[in-house]
PDB file of C-alpha atoms in Angstrom:
ATOM      1  CA  ASP A1422      11.939  46.636 -47.997  1.00 61.00           C
ATOM      2  CA  THR A1423       8.301  45.545 -48.017  1.00 68.00           C
ATOM      3  CA  GLU A1424       7.315  46.793 -51.442  1.00 90.00           C
ATOM      4  CA  VAL A1425       6.953  45.535 -54.951  1.00 96.00           C
ATOM      5  CA  THR A1426       8.163  48.109 -57.469  1.00 97.00           C
ATOM      6  CA  GLN A1427       7.348  48.328 -61.166  1.00 98.00           C
ATOM      7  CA  THR A1428       8.763  50.342 -64.048  1.00 97.00           C
ATOM      8  CA  PRO A1429       7.740  52.188 -66.072  1.00 97.00           C
ATOM      9  CA  LYS A1430       4.601  53.726 -64.553  1.00 97.00           C
ATOM     10  CA  HIS A1431       3.188  54.526 -67.953  1.00 97.00           C
ATOM     11  CA  LEU A1432       4.001  53.143 -71.391  1.00 97.00           C
ATOM     12  CA  VAL A1433       2.662  54.057 -74.809  1.00 96.00           C
ATOM     13  CA  MET A1434       3.662  51.812 -77.666  1.00 94.00           C
ATOM     14  CA  GLY A1435       2.776  51.122 -81.253  1.00 91.00           C
ATOM     15  CA  MET A1436       1.684  47.732 -82.507  1.00 90.00           C
ATOM     16  CA  THR A1437       5.096  47.062 -84.065  1.00 90.00           C
ATOM     17  CA  ASN A1438       7.167  48.059 -81.037  1.00 90.00           C
ATOM     18  CA  LYS A1439       9.014  45.822 -78.612  1.00 95.00           C
ATOM     19  CA  LYS A1440       9.039  46.905 -74.990  1.00 96.00           C
ATOM     20  CA  SER A1441       9.523  45.379 -71.539  1.00 97.00           C
ATOM     21  CA  LEU A1442       7.875  45.830 -68.172  1.00 98.00           C
ATOM     22  CA  LYS A1443       9.972  45.315 -65.062  1.00 98.00           C
ATOM     23  CA  CYS A1444       9.078  44.233 -61.537  1.00 98.00           C
ATOM     24  CA  GLU A1445      11.289  43.930 -58.474  1.00 98.00           C
ATOM     25  CA  GLN A1446      10.844  42.776 -54.888  1.00 96.00           C
ATOM     26  CA  HIS A1447      13.312  42.398 -52.038  1.00 90.00           C
ATOM     27  CA  MET A1448      11.118  40.579 -49.549  1.00 92.00           C
ATOM     28  CA  GLY A1449      12.680  37.205 -50.249  1.00 92.00           C
ATOM     29  CA  HIS A1450       9.476  35.993 -51.888  1.00 93.00           C
ATOM     30  CA  ARG A1451       9.799  32.967 -54.150  1.00 93.00           C
ATOM     31  CA  ALA A1452       6.572  33.366 -56.132  1.00 93.00           C
ATOM     32  CA  MET A1453       5.948  36.225 -58.556  1.00 95.00           C
ATOM     33  CA  TYR A1454       2.899  36.964 -60.671  1.00 96.00           C
ATOM     34  CA  TRP A1455       1.785  39.015 -63.656  1.00 98.00           C
ATOM     35  CA  TYR A1456      -1.807  40.215 -63.767  1.00 98.00           C
ATOM     36  CA  LYS A1457      -3.698  42.262 -66.349  1.00 98.00           C
ATOM     37  CA  GLN A1458      -6.424  44.609 -65.128  1.00 97.00           C
ATOM     38  CA  LYS A1459      -8.965  46.334 -67.326  1.00 96.00           C
ATOM     39  CA  ALA A1460     -10.948  49.295 -66.035  1.00 93.00           C
ATOM     40  CA  LYS A1461     -13.610  48.385 -63.473  1.00 90.00           C
ATOM     41  CA  LYS A1462     -12.589  44.710 -63.545  1.00 95.00           C
ATOM     42  CA  PRO A1463     -10.660  42.496 -61.116  1.00 97.00           C
ATOM     43  CA  PRO A1464      -7.043  41.566 -61.825  1.00 97.00           C
ATOM     44  CA  GLU A1465      -6.763  38.691 -64.289  1.00 96.00           C
ATOM     45  CA  LEU A1466      -3.892  36.252 -63.777  1.00 96.00           C
ATOM     46  CA  MET A1467      -1.454  35.870 -66.680  1.00 97.00           C
ATOM     47  CA  PHE A1468       1.654  34.079 -65.373  1.00 97.00           C
ATOM     48  CA  VAL A1469       3.074  32.665 -62.164  1.00 95.00           C
ATOM     49  CA  TYR A1470       6.742  32.020 -61.456  1.00 95.00           C
ATOM     50  CA  SER A1471       7.678  29.784 -58.564  1.00 92.00           C
ATOM     51  CA  TYR A1472      11.343  29.540 -57.579  1.00 93.00           C
ATOM     52  CA  GLU A1473      12.244  31.252 -60.866  1.00 95.00           C
ATOM     53  CA  LYS A1474      10.464  28.645 -62.986  1.00 95.00           C
ATOM     54  CA  LEU A1475       7.277  29.286 -64.936  1.00 96.00           C
ATOM     55  CA  SER A1476       4.549  27.539 -62.998  1.00 93.00           C
ATOM     56  CA  ILE A1477       1.338  28.807 -64.572  1.00 93.00           C
ATOM     57  CA  ASN A1478       0.603  30.298 -67.990  1.00 95.00           C
ATOM     58  CA  GLU A1479      -3.078  31.174 -68.278  1.00 95.00           C
ATOM     59  CA  SER A1480      -3.121  30.594 -72.035  1.00 94.00           C
ATOM     60  CA  VAL A1481      -1.688  34.044 -72.638  1.00 96.00           C
ATOM     61  CA  PRO A1482      -0.930  34.960 -76.300  1.00 96.00           C
ATOM     62  CA  SER A1483       2.728  34.593 -77.268  1.00 96.00           C
ATOM     63  CA  ARG A1484       3.053  38.340 -77.854  1.00 97.00           C
ATOM     64  CA  PHE A1485       3.490  38.450 -74.062  1.00 98.00           C
ATOM     65  CA  SER A1486       6.710  36.751 -72.947  1.00 98.00           C
ATOM     66  CA  PRO A1487       7.605  36.537 -69.247  1.00 98.00           C
ATOM     67  CA  GLU A1488      11.086  36.174 -67.858  1.00 97.00           C
ATOM     68  CA  CYS A1489      12.401  35.694 -64.332  1.00 97.00           C
ATOM     69  CA  PRO A1490      16.159  36.443 -64.360  1.00 95.00           C
ATOM     70  CA  ASN A1491      16.521  35.888 -60.608  1.00 93.00           C
ATOM     71  CA  SER A1492      14.438  35.568 -57.474  1.00 90.00           C
ATOM     72  CA  SER A1493      13.958  39.348 -57.145  1.00 95.00           C
ATOM     73  CA  LEU A1494      13.175  40.314 -60.729  1.00 97.00           C
ATOM     74  CA  LEU A1495      10.335  39.630 -63.110  1.00 98.00           C
ATOM     75  CA  ASN A1496      10.050  40.970 -66.633  1.00 98.00           C
ATOM     76  CA  LEU A1497       7.261  40.962 -69.182  1.00 98.00           C
ATOM     77  CA  HIS A1498       8.407  41.365 -72.766  1.00 98.00           C
ATOM     78  CA  LEU A1499       5.866  42.817 -75.172  1.00 97.00           C
ATOM     79  CA  HIS A1500       5.887  42.479 -78.956  1.00 95.00           C
ATOM     80  CA  ALA A1501       3.296  43.115 -81.647  1.00 94.00           C
ATOM     81  CA  LEU A1502       0.575  44.024 -79.187  1.00 95.00           C
ATOM     82  CA  GLN A1503      -2.978  44.917 -80.116  1.00 96.00           C
ATOM     83  CA  PRO A1504      -4.978  47.956 -78.936  1.00 96.00           C
ATOM     84  CA  GLU A1505      -7.121  45.636 -76.810  1.00 96.00           C
ATOM     85  CA  ASP A1506      -4.008  44.809 -74.783  1.00 97.00           C
ATOM     86  CA  SER A1507      -4.138  48.307 -73.317  1.00 97.00           C
ATOM     87  CA  ALA A1508      -4.599  47.846 -69.560  1.00 97.00           C
ATOM     88  CA  LEU A1509      -2.951  48.162 -66.161  1.00 97.00           C
ATOM     89  CA  TYR A1510      -0.326  45.439 -65.746  1.00 98.00           C
ATOM     90  CA  LEU A1511       0.218  44.469 -62.144  1.00 98.00           C
ATOM     91  CA  CYS A1512       3.051  42.474 -60.696  1.00 98.00           C
ATOM     92  CA  ALA A1513       2.656  40.676 -57.372  1.00 96.00           C
ATOM     93  CA  SER A1514       4.764  38.504 -55.131  1.00 95.00           C
ATOM     94  CA  SER A1515       4.149  36.063 -52.305  1.00 93.00           C
ATOM     95  CA  GLN A1516       6.239  33.993 -49.938  1.00 90.00           C
ATOM     96  CA  ASP A1517       5.601  30.771 -51.812  1.00 80.00           C
ATOM     97  CA  GLN A1518       3.055  29.862 -54.486  1.00 75.00           C
ATOM     98  CA  VAL A1519       1.956  26.690 -52.747  1.00 75.00           C
ATOM     99  CA  ALA A1520       1.585  28.127 -49.271  1.00 72.00           C
ATOM    100  CA  ALA A1521      -1.895  27.458 -47.966  1.00 65.00           C
ATOM    101  CA  TYR A1522      -2.304  31.057 -46.803  1.00 75.00           C
ATOM    102  CA  ASN A1523      -0.760  32.907 -49.664  1.00 79.00           C
ATOM    103  CA  GLU A1524      -0.827  36.664 -49.164  1.00 90.00           C
ATOM    104  CA  GLN A1525       0.063  38.417 -52.385  1.00 93.00           C
ATOM    105  CA  PHE A1526       1.638  41.882 -52.417  1.00 95.00           C
ATOM    106  CA  PHE A1527       0.938  43.982 -55.481  1.00 97.00           C
ATOM    107  CA  GLY A1528       3.111  46.545 -57.214  1.00 97.00           C
ATOM    108  CA  PRO A1529       1.717  49.907 -58.377  1.00 96.00           C
ATOM    109  CA  GLY A1530       1.306  48.688 -61.930  1.00 97.00           C
ATOM    110  CA  THR A1531       2.284  49.871 -65.397  1.00 98.00           C
ATOM    111  CA  ARG A1532      -0.457  51.579 -67.364  1.00 97.00           C
ATOM    112  CA  LEU A1533       0.015  50.409 -70.942  1.00 97.00           C
ATOM    113  CA  THR A1534      -1.541  52.061 -73.971  1.00 97.00           C
ATOM    114  CA  VAL A1535      -1.198  50.389 -77.363  1.00 96.00           C
ATOM    115  CA  LEU A1536      -1.841  52.656 -80.325  1.00 94.00           C
TER     116      LEU A1536
ATOM    117  CA  GLY B1456     -14.972  26.575 -63.517  1.00 75.00           C
ATOM    118  CA  GLU B1457     -14.540  27.873 -59.999  1.00 83.00           C
ATOM    119  CA  ASN B1458     -15.794  31.375 -59.366  1.00 91.00           C
ATOM    120  CA  VAL B1459     -16.450  33.988 -56.690  1.00 96.00           C
ATOM    121  CA  GLU B1460     -19.602  36.078 -56.769  1.00 97.00           C
ATOM    122  CA  GLN B1461     -19.513  39.506 -55.119  1.00 98.00           C
ATOM    123  CA  HIS B1462     -22.407  41.812 -54.205  1.00 98.00           C
ATOM    124  CA  PRO B1463     -23.293  44.595 -54.433  1.00 98.00           C
ATOM    125  CA  SER B1464     -21.403  46.030 -57.397  1.00 97.00           C
ATOM    126  CA  THR B1465     -21.845  49.561 -56.044  1.00 98.00           C
ATOM    127  CA  LEU B1466     -22.601  50.759 -52.540  1.00 98.00           C
ATOM    128  CA  SER B1467     -23.175  54.300 -51.287  1.00 98.00           C
ATOM    129  CA  VAL B1468     -23.309  55.027 -47.570  1.00 98.00           C
ATOM    130  CA  GLN B1469     -23.346  58.131 -45.426  1.00 98.00           C
ATOM    131  CA  GLU B1470     -20.215  58.889 -43.457  1.00 98.00           C
ATOM    132  CA  GLY B1471     -20.365  57.123 -40.114  1.00 97.00           C
ATOM    133  CA  ASP B1472     -22.672  54.357 -41.324  1.00 98.00           C
ATOM    134  CA  SER B1473     -21.640  50.725 -41.803  1.00 98.00           C
ATOM    135  CA  ALA B1474     -20.966  48.989 -45.100  1.00 98.00           C
ATOM    136  CA  VAL B1475     -21.247  45.275 -45.830  1.00 98.00           C
ATOM    137  CA  ILE B1476     -19.954  43.479 -48.927  1.00 98.00           C
ATOM    138  CA  LYS B1477     -20.724  39.806 -49.502  1.00 98.00           C
ATOM    139  CA  CYS B1478     -18.946  37.103 -51.501  1.00 98.00           C
ATOM    140  CA  THR B1479     -19.841  33.516 -52.315  1.00 98.00           C
ATOM    141  CA  TYR B1480     -17.301  30.982 -53.549  1.00 96.00           C
ATOM    142  CA  SER B1481     -17.670  27.644 -55.277  1.00 93.00           C
ATOM    143  CA  ASP B1482     -14.483  25.689 -54.435  1.00 90.00           C
ATOM    144  CA  SER B1483     -15.321  23.934 -51.166  1.00 90.00           C
ATOM    145  CA  ALA B1484     -11.598  23.263 -50.603  1.00 89.00           C
ATOM    146  CA  SER B1485     -10.706  26.986 -50.576  1.00 91.00           C
ATOM    147  CA  ASN B1486      -9.114  27.843 -47.253  1.00 90.00           C
ATOM    148  CA  TYR B1487      -7.882  31.432 -47.555  1.00 92.00           C
ATOM    149  CA  PHE B1488      -9.945  34.535 -48.289  1.00 95.00           C
ATOM    150  CA  PRO B1489      -8.219  37.931 -48.668  1.00 96.00           C
ATOM    151  CA  TRP B1490      -9.895  41.296 -49.191  1.00 98.00           C
ATOM    152  CA  TYR B1491      -8.191  43.987 -51.255  1.00 98.00           C
ATOM    153  CA  LYS B1492      -8.894  47.716 -51.434  1.00 98.00           C
ATOM    154  CA  GLN B1493      -8.007  49.524 -54.642  1.00 97.00           C
ATOM    155  CA  GLU B1494      -8.170  53.298 -54.807  1.00 96.00           C
ATOM    156  CA  LEU B1495      -8.413  54.969 -58.189  1.00 92.00           C
ATOM    157  CA  GLY B1496      -5.125  54.615 -60.061  1.00 89.00           C
ATOM    158  CA  LYS B1497      -3.472  52.718 -57.208  1.00 93.00           C
ATOM    159  CA  ARG B1498      -2.415  49.159 -56.502  1.00 95.00           C
ATOM    160  CA  PRO B1499      -4.702  46.628 -54.771  1.00 96.00           C
ATOM    161  CA  GLN B1500      -3.796  46.563 -51.083  1.00 96.00           C
ATOM    162  CA  LEU B1501      -4.630  43.767 -48.681  1.00 95.00           C
ATOM    163  CA  ILE B1502      -6.811  45.116 -45.888  1.00 97.00           C
ATOM    164  CA  ILE B1503      -7.806  41.931 -44.098  1.00 97.00           C
ATOM    165  CA  ASP B1504      -7.846  38.192 -44.679  1.00 95.00           C
ATOM    166  CA  ILE B1505      -9.347  35.144 -43.039  1.00 95.00           C
ATOM    167  CA  ARG B1506      -8.365  31.498 -42.925  1.00 92.00           C
ATOM    168  CA  SER B1507     -10.832  28.648 -43.076  1.00 88.00           C
ATOM    169  CA  ASN B1508     -10.237  27.582 -39.480  1.00 87.00           C
ATOM    170  CA  VAL B1509     -11.564  30.923 -38.200  1.00 86.00           C
ATOM    171  CA  GLY B1510     -15.124  32.245 -38.329  1.00 92.00           C
ATOM    172  CA  GLU B1511     -14.443  35.917 -37.758  1.00 95.00           C
ATOM    173  CA  LYS B1512     -11.515  38.325 -37.719  1.00 95.00           C
ATOM    174  CA  LYS B1513     -11.477  41.980 -36.756  1.00 96.00           C
ATOM    175  CA  ASP B1514      -8.997  44.797 -37.256  1.00 95.00           C
ATOM    176  CA  GLN B1515     -10.173  48.135 -35.863  1.00 96.00           C
ATOM    177  CA  ARG B1516     -13.115  49.249 -38.058  1.00 97.00           C
ATOM    178  CA  ILE B1517     -12.851  46.313 -40.450  1.00 98.00           C
ATOM    179  CA  ALA B1518     -14.092  42.778 -39.863  1.00 98.00           C
ATOM    180  CA  VAL B1519     -14.522  39.690 -41.998  1.00 98.00           C
ATOM    181  CA  THR B1520     -16.834  36.757 -41.311  1.00 97.00           C
ATOM    182  CA  LEU B1521     -16.701  33.328 -42.933  1.00 96.00           C
ATOM    183  CA  ASN B1522     -19.418  30.687 -43.180  1.00 96.00           C
ATOM    184  CA  LYS B1523     -17.765  27.574 -44.624  1.00 94.00           C
ATOM    185  CA  THR B1524     -20.977  25.582 -44.729  1.00 94.00           C
ATOM    186  CA  ALA B1525     -22.713  28.180 -46.869  1.00 95.00           C
ATOM    187  CA  LYS B1526     -19.454  29.037 -48.704  1.00 95.00           C
ATOM    188  CA  HIS B1527     -19.759  32.746 -48.191  1.00 95.00           C
ATOM    189  CA  PHE B1528     -17.740  35.449 -46.504  1.00 97.00           C
ATOM    190  CA  SER B1529     -18.425  39.116 -45.846  1.00 98.00           C
ATOM    191  CA  LEU B1530     -16.512  42.344 -45.251  1.00 98.00           C
ATOM    192  CA  HIS B1531     -17.890  44.721 -42.643  1.00 98.00           C
ATOM    193  CA  ILE B1532     -16.674  48.321 -42.346  1.00 98.00           C
ATOM    194  CA  THR B1533     -18.009  50.323 -39.409  1.00 98.00           C
ATOM    195  CA  GLU B1534     -17.960  54.098 -38.894  1.00 98.00           C
ATOM    196  CA  THR B1535     -17.158  54.649 -42.563  1.00 98.00           C
ATOM    197  CA  GLN B1536     -15.028  57.622 -43.566  1.00 97.00           C
ATOM    198  CA  PRO B1537     -14.590  59.344 -46.954  1.00 96.00           C
ATOM    199  CA  GLU B1538     -11.140  57.740 -47.288  1.00 96.00           C
ATOM    200  CA  ASP B1539     -12.841  54.317 -47.288  1.00 98.00           C
ATOM    201  CA  SER B1540     -14.161  55.171 -50.767  1.00 98.00           C
ATOM    202  CA  ALA B1541     -12.548  52.712 -53.181  1.00 98.00           C
ATOM    203  CA  VAL B1542     -13.157  49.468 -55.055  1.00 98.00           C
ATOM    204  CA  TYR B1543     -13.051  46.395 -52.836  1.00 98.00           C
ATOM    205  CA  PHE B1544     -12.245  42.935 -54.206  1.00 98.00           C
ATOM    206  CA  CYS B1545     -12.752  39.677 -52.374  1.00 98.00           C
ATOM    207  CA  ALA B1546     -10.802  36.595 -53.395  1.00 97.00           C
ATOM    208  CA  ALA B1547     -10.635  32.897 -52.634  1.00 94.00           C
ATOM    209  CA  ILE B1548      -7.600  30.748 -53.086  1.00 90.00           C
ATOM    210  CA  LEU B1549      -8.141  27.886 -55.528  1.00 85.00           C
ATOM    211  CA  SER B1550      -7.140  24.519 -54.092  1.00 81.00           C
ATOM    212  CA  GLY B1551      -4.474  22.691 -56.049  1.00 79.00           C
ATOM    213  CA  THR B1552      -3.072  25.654 -58.002  1.00 80.00           C
ATOM    214  CA  TYR B1553      -3.237  28.205 -55.157  1.00 80.00           C
ATOM    215  CA  LYS B1554      -4.394  30.844 -57.637  1.00 89.00           C
ATOM    216  CA  TYR B1555      -6.566  33.712 -56.478  1.00 93.00           C
ATOM    217  CA  ILE B1556     -10.086  33.759 -57.844  1.00 94.00           C
ATOM    218  CA  PHE B1557     -11.250  37.371 -57.532  1.00 96.00           C
ATOM    219  CA  GLY B1558     -14.772  38.621 -57.113  1.00 97.00           C
ATOM    220  CA  THR B1559     -16.030  41.238 -59.566  1.00 97.00           C
ATOM    221  CA  GLY B1560     -15.489  44.132 -57.167  1.00 98.00           C
ATOM    222  CA  THR B1561     -17.636  46.576 -55.189  1.00 98.00           C
ATOM    223  CA  ARG B1562     -17.335  50.312 -55.666  1.00 98.00           C
ATOM    224  CA  LEU B1563     -17.906  51.879 -52.252  1.00 98.00           C
ATOM    225  CA  LYS B1564     -18.718  55.568 -51.993  1.00 98.00           C
ATOM    226  CA  VAL B1565     -18.794  57.192 -48.577  1.00 98.00           C
ATOM    227  CA  LEU B1566     -20.741  60.437 -48.719  1.00 95.00           C
ATOM    228  CA  ALA B1567     -19.596  63.221 -46.412  1.00 90.00           C
TER     229      ALA B1567
END
């Protein structure tokens, strides 16, 4: 399996809801990433997990809470989001975060709308 | 902070012509430069990459060149086809953290 999968594809939530985004890979990669992408903009890094430990948090608001239950799964828990958080949320994985040549494979994304 | 500049922001070419997209990076220790293609509503997909110990790499109609002295790298697409229409992002890996620093993207339109 050479793909990163994400669920759900689309999510609409209110500002008081709690929801979770899920990401899975079976390539044996030990680094996993969450990115946020606004329309017509490049992906913006949010979090990096390396060997199931949080390695980088790009000063993301606490209403976004990442979790890495095991080496294949990555979750992003959402609570009390704002309309400006509406975006495409992309998961990615790579062999190892600190590899010099670090090809990242992206999932199809979850399109999130916050009402 | 470190950044990657990408030009042009939009590019229209006739089918069969060549397209060139240029990026300039600031971290002189960057040593890996991937290019991603993102079609509308789809995931970014790696189309080609280049390492700092190589000056040029080619894969069929796509090539990438790297000038480490000038800190810039370019994507070349020859014999463009309508299915090449997409947004292309360059990136440079940031030394130390190994994060990707993305360029701002180029929207390529290939006119049939």
